[in-house]
Short mmCIF file of C-alpha atoms in Angstrom, two decimals:
data_model
loop_
_atom_site.label_atom_id
_atom_site.label_comp_id
_atom_site.label_asym_id
_atom_site.label_seq_id
_atom_site.Cartn_x
_atom_site.Cartn_y
_atom_site.Cartn_z
CA MET D 1 -0.69 -3.81 6.13
CA THR D 2 0.31 -7.12 4.53
CA VAL D 3 1.75 -7.36 1.01
CA THR D 4 -1.49 -8.75 -0.27
CA SER D 5 -3.64 -6.05 1.18
CA LEU D 6 -1.14 -3.41 0.03
CA ASP D 7 -1.49 -4.74 -3.49
CA LYS D 8 -5.25 -4.38 -3.33
CA LEU D 9 -5.20 -0.94 -1.76
CA GLY D 10 -2.18 0.51 -3.53
CA PRO D 11 -1.73 2.83 -6.49
CA ARG D 12 -3.96 1.09 -9.10
CA ARG D 13 -6.29 2.73 -11.62
CA ASP D 14 -8.67 -0.21 -11.24
CA ARG D 15 -8.77 0.04 -7.51
CA PRO D 16 -12.29 -0.55 -6.22
CA PHE D 17 -14.20 2.23 -4.58
CA TRP D 18 -14.38 0.60 -1.23
CA ALA D 19 -10.58 0.37 -1.15
CA THR D 20 -10.39 4.16 -1.89
CA LEU D 21 -12.77 4.80 1.02
CA LEU D 22 -10.68 2.59 3.32
CA LEU D 23 -7.51 4.37 2.37
CA VAL D 24 -9.15 7.76 3.16
CA ALA D 25 -10.44 6.54 6.51
CA LEU D 26 -7.22 4.97 7.55
CA PHE D 27 -4.81 7.76 6.52
CA GLY D 28 -7.43 10.28 7.65
CA LEU D 29 -7.24 8.81 11.07
CA PHE D 30 -3.47 8.98 11.05
CA GLY D 31 -3.69 12.61 9.94
CA VAL D 32 -5.97 13.44 12.83
CA LEU D 33 -3.58 11.62 15.26
CA GLY D 34 -0.76 13.68 13.71
CA THR D 35 -2.30 16.74 15.15
CA TYR D 36 -2.76 15.32 18.58
CA THR D 37 0.89 14.07 18.72
CA GLY D 38 1.97 17.62 18.34
CA ASN D 39 2.96 20.19 21.02
CA ALA D 40 1.03 23.44 21.78
CA VAL D 41 3.23 26.36 20.79
CA PHE D 42 1.88 29.99 21.01
CA LYS D 43 -1.71 29.05 20.60
CA SER D 44 -0.92 26.71 17.79
CA PHE D 45 0.32 23.13 17.28
CA ALA D 46 3.72 21.89 16.02
CA ASN D 47 2.67 18.54 14.52
CA LEU D 48 3.38 15.70 12.11
CA ARG D 49 0.21 15.98 10.12
CA ALA D 50 1.79 16.83 6.78
CA MET D 51 3.86 13.68 6.44
CA VAL D 52 0.65 11.65 6.58
CA VAL D 53 -1.45 13.52 4.02
CA ILE D 54 1.49 13.72 1.59
CA THR D 55 2.21 10.02 1.92
CA ALA D 56 -1.63 9.33 1.45
CA GLY D 57 -1.72 11.38 -1.74
CA LEU D 58 1.38 9.80 -3.28
CA PHE D 59 0.23 6.29 -2.39
CA GLY D 60 -3.42 6.53 -3.17
CA GLY D 61 -3.72 9.30 -5.85
CA PRO D 62 -5.98 12.38 -6.13
CA GLY D 63 -9.12 11.05 -4.47
CA VAL D 64 -7.21 9.70 -1.51
CA GLY D 65 -5.00 12.79 -1.20
CA PHE D 66 -7.85 15.16 -1.27
CA GLY D 67 -10.04 13.10 1.08
CA VAL D 68 -7.30 12.67 3.71
CA GLY D 69 -6.24 16.36 3.33
CA PHE D 70 -9.88 17.36 3.81
CA ILE D 71 -10.45 15.16 6.92
CA ALA D 72 -7.13 16.18 8.64
CA GLY D 73 -7.35 19.80 7.53
CA ALA D 74 -10.99 20.28 8.61
CA HIS D 75 -10.37 18.50 11.90
CA ARG D 76 -7.44 20.95 12.58
CA TYR D 77 -9.80 23.93 11.94
CA LEU D 78 -12.74 22.58 13.76
CA ILE D 79 -10.90 21.89 17.10
CA ASP D 80 -9.97 25.48 17.16
CA ILE D 81 -12.46 27.56 15.20
CA GLY D 82 -11.37 31.12 14.88
CA GLY D 83 -8.11 30.19 16.54
CA PHE D 84 -4.87 32.04 15.94
CA SER D 85 -3.57 29.75 13.15
CA ALA D 86 -6.60 27.33 12.58
CA LEU D 87 -7.39 28.54 9.03
CA PRO D 88 -3.88 28.62 7.60
CA CYS D 89 -3.08 25.22 9.18
CA GLY D 90 -6.18 23.57 7.97
CA LEU D 91 -5.85 25.02 4.47
CA ALA D 92 -2.24 24.05 4.16
CA THR D 93 -3.07 20.42 5.04
CA MET D 94 -5.86 20.30 2.37
CA LEU D 95 -3.47 21.75 -0.17
CA GLU D 96 -0.64 19.29 0.67
CA GLY D 97 -2.96 16.26 0.25
CA ALA D 98 -4.46 17.45 -2.98
CA ALA D 99 -0.96 18.36 -4.49
CA ALA D 100 0.48 14.95 -3.52
CA GLY D 101 -2.51 13.21 -5.14
CA MET D 102 -2.12 15.27 -8.36
CA ILE D 103 1.54 14.47 -8.57
CA ALA D 104 0.87 10.79 -8.09
CA ARG D 105 -1.49 11.01 -11.20
CA ARG D 106 1.11 12.86 -13.04
CA TYR D 107 3.79 10.15 -12.42
CA PRO D 108 1.74 6.91 -12.29
CA GLY D 109 3.95 3.92 -11.06
CA ASN D 110 6.67 6.35 -9.91
CA SER D 111 5.11 8.31 -7.24
CA LEU D 112 6.46 6.19 -4.27
CA ASN D 113 9.76 7.92 -4.39
CA TRP D 114 11.18 9.09 -1.01
CA ARG D 115 13.04 11.98 -2.59
CA LEU D 116 9.85 13.21 -4.13
CA ALA D 117 7.99 12.82 -0.72
CA MET D 118 10.67 14.79 1.13
CA ALA D 119 10.72 17.48 -1.53
CA LEU D 120 6.98 17.83 -1.54
CA CYS D 121 6.77 17.98 2.18
CA LEU D 122 9.55 20.57 2.24
CA VAL D 123 7.66 22.74 -0.15
CA GLY D 124 4.39 22.07 1.42
CA GLU D 125 5.44 22.97 4.98
CA THR D 126 7.26 26.09 3.72
CA LEU D 127 3.96 27.14 2.16
CA HIS D 128 2.27 26.26 5.47
CA MET D 129 4.49 28.64 7.33
CA GLY D 130 3.85 31.28 4.64
CA LEU D 131 0.05 30.96 5.16
CA VAL D 132 0.48 31.25 8.84
CA LEU D 133 2.34 34.61 8.33
CA LEU D 134 -0.26 35.74 5.84
CA PHE D 135 -3.47 34.88 7.78
CA SER D 136 -2.58 34.82 11.41
CA HIS D 137 -2.83 38.06 13.37
CA PRO D 138 -1.24 39.84 15.19
CA VAL D 139 1.65 39.53 12.79
CA GLU D 140 4.22 39.78 15.59
CA GLU D 141 2.84 36.58 17.15
CA ALA D 142 2.70 34.89 13.81
CA VAL D 143 6.38 35.69 13.17
CA ALA D 144 7.30 34.42 16.69
CA LEU D 145 5.40 31.24 16.09
CA VAL D 146 7.06 30.51 12.72
CA GLN D 147 10.51 31.22 14.19
CA VAL D 148 9.93 28.47 16.72
CA ILE D 149 8.09 25.77 14.74
CA ALA D 150 9.24 26.19 11.13
CA LEU D 151 12.53 24.35 11.27
CA PRO D 152 11.31 21.26 13.35
CA MET D 153 8.11 20.87 11.48
CA ILE D 154 9.81 21.06 8.01
CA VAL D 155 12.61 18.79 8.89
CA PHE D 156 10.58 16.09 10.81
CA ASN D 157 7.62 15.98 8.47
CA SER D 158 10.01 15.73 5.40
CA LEU D 159 11.96 12.88 7.06
CA GLY D 160 8.80 11.14 8.17
CA ALA D 161 7.22 11.34 4.71
CA GLY D 162 10.41 10.04 3.14
CA LEU D 163 10.61 7.09 5.45
CA PHE D 164 6.83 6.36 5.23
CA VAL D 165 6.92 6.41 1.40
CA LYS D 166 10.09 4.38 1.21
CA ALA D 167 8.52 1.58 3.46
CA LEU D 168 5.50 1.44 1.15
CA ASP D 169 7.64 1.38 -1.91
CA LEU D 170 9.71 -1.59 -0.60
CA GLN D 171 6.55 -3.51 0.12
CA THR D 172 5.13 -2.74 -3.37
CA ARG D 173 8.40 -3.76 -4.99
CA PHE D 174 8.53 -7.00 -2.95
CA LYS D 175 5.04 -7.94 -4.15
CA ARG D 176 5.94 -7.23 -7.82
CA ALA D 177 9.04 -9.45 -7.42
CA LEU D 178 6.92 -12.28 -6.02
CA ASP D 179 4.49 -11.90 -8.95
CA ARG D 180 7.49 -12.06 -11.43
CA ASP D 181 8.89 -15.13 -9.74
CA LEU D 182 5.56 -16.85 -9.78
CA ALA D 183 5.10 -16.06 -13.48
CA ARG D 184 8.48 -17.46 -14.32
CA GLN D 185 7.71 -20.68 -12.30
CA ILE D 186 4.43 -21.21 -14.06
CA LEU D 187 6.10 -20.73 -17.40
CA SER D 188 8.81 -23.11 -16.49
CA ILE D 189 6.35 -25.83 -15.40
CA ALA D 190 4.30 -25.31 -18.60
CA ASN D 191 7.46 -25.64 -20.82
CA GLN D 192 8.52 -28.78 -19.04
CA THR D 193 5.11 -30.52 -19.00
CA VAL D 194 3.84 -29.65 -22.36
CA GLY D 195 5.76 -32.57 -24.01
CA HIS D 196 4.24 -35.13 -21.52
CA LEU D 197 0.63 -33.82 -21.92
CA ARG D 198 0.65 -33.50 -25.70
CA ALA D 199 -0.73 -37.05 -26.11
CA GLY D 200 -3.34 -36.51 -23.33
CA LEU D 201 -3.62 -37.01 -19.49
CA THR D 202 -2.66 -40.57 -18.67
CA GLU D 203 -1.21 -42.02 -15.56
CA ALA D 204 2.25 -41.95 -17.13
CA SER D 205 1.96 -38.22 -18.06
CA ALA D 206 0.38 -37.38 -14.81
CA ARG D 207 3.38 -38.91 -12.85
CA ALA D 208 5.80 -37.00 -14.95
CA THR D 209 3.79 -33.74 -14.43
CA ALA D 210 3.51 -34.36 -10.65
CA ALA D 211 7.28 -34.82 -10.43
CA ILE D 212 7.98 -31.62 -12.48
CA ILE D 213 5.60 -29.63 -10.27
CA MET D 214 7.08 -31.08 -7.10
CA HIS D 215 10.68 -29.97 -8.17
CA GLU D 216 9.72 -26.57 -9.49
CA ALA D 217 7.20 -25.42 -6.84
CA GLN D 218 8.99 -26.92 -3.87
CA VAL D 219 5.71 -27.95 -2.23
CA ALA D 220 4.90 -30.79 0.21
CA ALA D 221 2.76 -32.85 -2.17
CA VAL D 222 1.32 -32.78 -5.62
CA ALA D 223 -1.79 -34.79 -6.91
CA VAL D 224 -2.98 -34.97 -10.43
CA THR D 225 -6.57 -36.22 -10.69
CA SER D 226 -9.29 -36.75 -13.28
CA GLY D 227 -11.80 -35.26 -10.86
CA GLN D 228 -12.69 -38.43 -8.94
CA THR D 229 -9.67 -40.68 -9.58
CA ILE D 230 -6.11 -40.11 -8.61
CA LEU D 231 -3.85 -40.43 -11.63
CA ALA D 232 -0.60 -39.61 -9.83
CA HIS D 233 0.58 -38.47 -6.41
CA ALA D 234 4.02 -37.20 -5.35
CA GLY D 235 5.25 -36.30 -1.88
CA GLU D 236 3.56 -36.52 1.49
CA GLY D 237 0.62 -38.90 1.64
CA GLN D 238 2.00 -41.03 -1.21
CA ASP D 239 1.39 -44.15 0.90
CA HIS D 240 -2.45 -43.79 0.81
CA HIS D 241 -3.01 -41.72 -2.21
CA VAL D 242 -2.43 -44.45 -4.71
CA GLY D 243 -2.59 -43.91 -8.54
CA GLY D 244 -5.80 -45.23 -9.94
CA GLY D 245 -7.52 -44.98 -6.50
CA GLN D 246 -10.42 -42.66 -5.48
CA VAL D 247 -9.90 -39.13 -4.05
CA LEU D 248 -10.05 -39.78 -0.33
CA THR D 249 -9.77 -36.49 1.60
CA GLN D 250 -12.14 -33.58 1.80
CA ALA D 251 -9.21 -31.22 1.39
CA THR D 252 -8.28 -32.63 -2.05
CA GLN D 253 -11.90 -32.61 -3.05
CA ARG D 254 -12.31 -29.01 -1.98
CA VAL D 255 -9.28 -27.98 -4.09
CA ILE D 256 -10.71 -29.78 -7.08
CA GLU D 257 -14.07 -27.97 -6.62
CA THR D 258 -12.79 -24.48 -5.91
CA GLY D 259 -9.42 -24.44 -7.78
#
C-alpha cells in the first residue's frame, strides 16, 4: 500500500463503503492464506491467522474486523467441517476480528498501537486455546494439541500483529507529517504573497509571487497567468515562457483548466 492509498483506506469515519469492502477482501484473503501457511498438527492447524484479523480490526474498525474475522473463520470451519478443532478455531477467529474492531472504535486515532495489538493477540489466542479445550473431543487429544501449538501460536501471532500494526502506524504518521508540512508551506506562501497581491494581480506582483513560490516549494518552475496570458514565469522554460506572452504548452493549459 502506498501512503496515499493508505490514507484513503485507513481508519477514517468518513471512509467510503467501497474502501471498507476492499479492506475486508484484502485482509480476508491474507487471513485465508494465514491458515494455509500453517502446519498440520494432531488433525488441526498451527497458523498465523490471528495476527491478520486483529490487525484488520485495529486498522479498519468494527466493520472490517467483523468481515475479515468472518471470512477467515468461516473458511477455517468449511475446509474441515466437523473436524477435530474446526468449530473452536473458526469461532475464535471471528471473535478476535470483532474484538479488535470494537477496540478500534473505542480508541479512535490511537488503535494502531503495537503494544495493544500484541496484548489483544495474546488474549485472543489464549481464548482460542481455551475454546479448543472446551469444544474439541476427545479431551485427551485436545490437551495434547494445545500443549504443542499454544506457545508458538501465541508468540508468533502476537509478534506478527505487533510488527504489522507498527508498520501501518509508521505509514499513517508519515502521511500526517507530510500533510502538516504542506499546510505550513501553504501558509508561509500566503503570508509572503499577500502584501504583493493586495493591490491586484499585475506583472510586478506576479513576478514577486512566482519567486516566493519557487523558493518555498522548491519546484522546477512556476508560472502565474491570467488564464491565457503569462504574467510571470520563473525557473525552467523561462527562455520561451515570456511575461506578457500567450500560454504556449498544452501541459500549462491543462493545469489551468483542471487546477
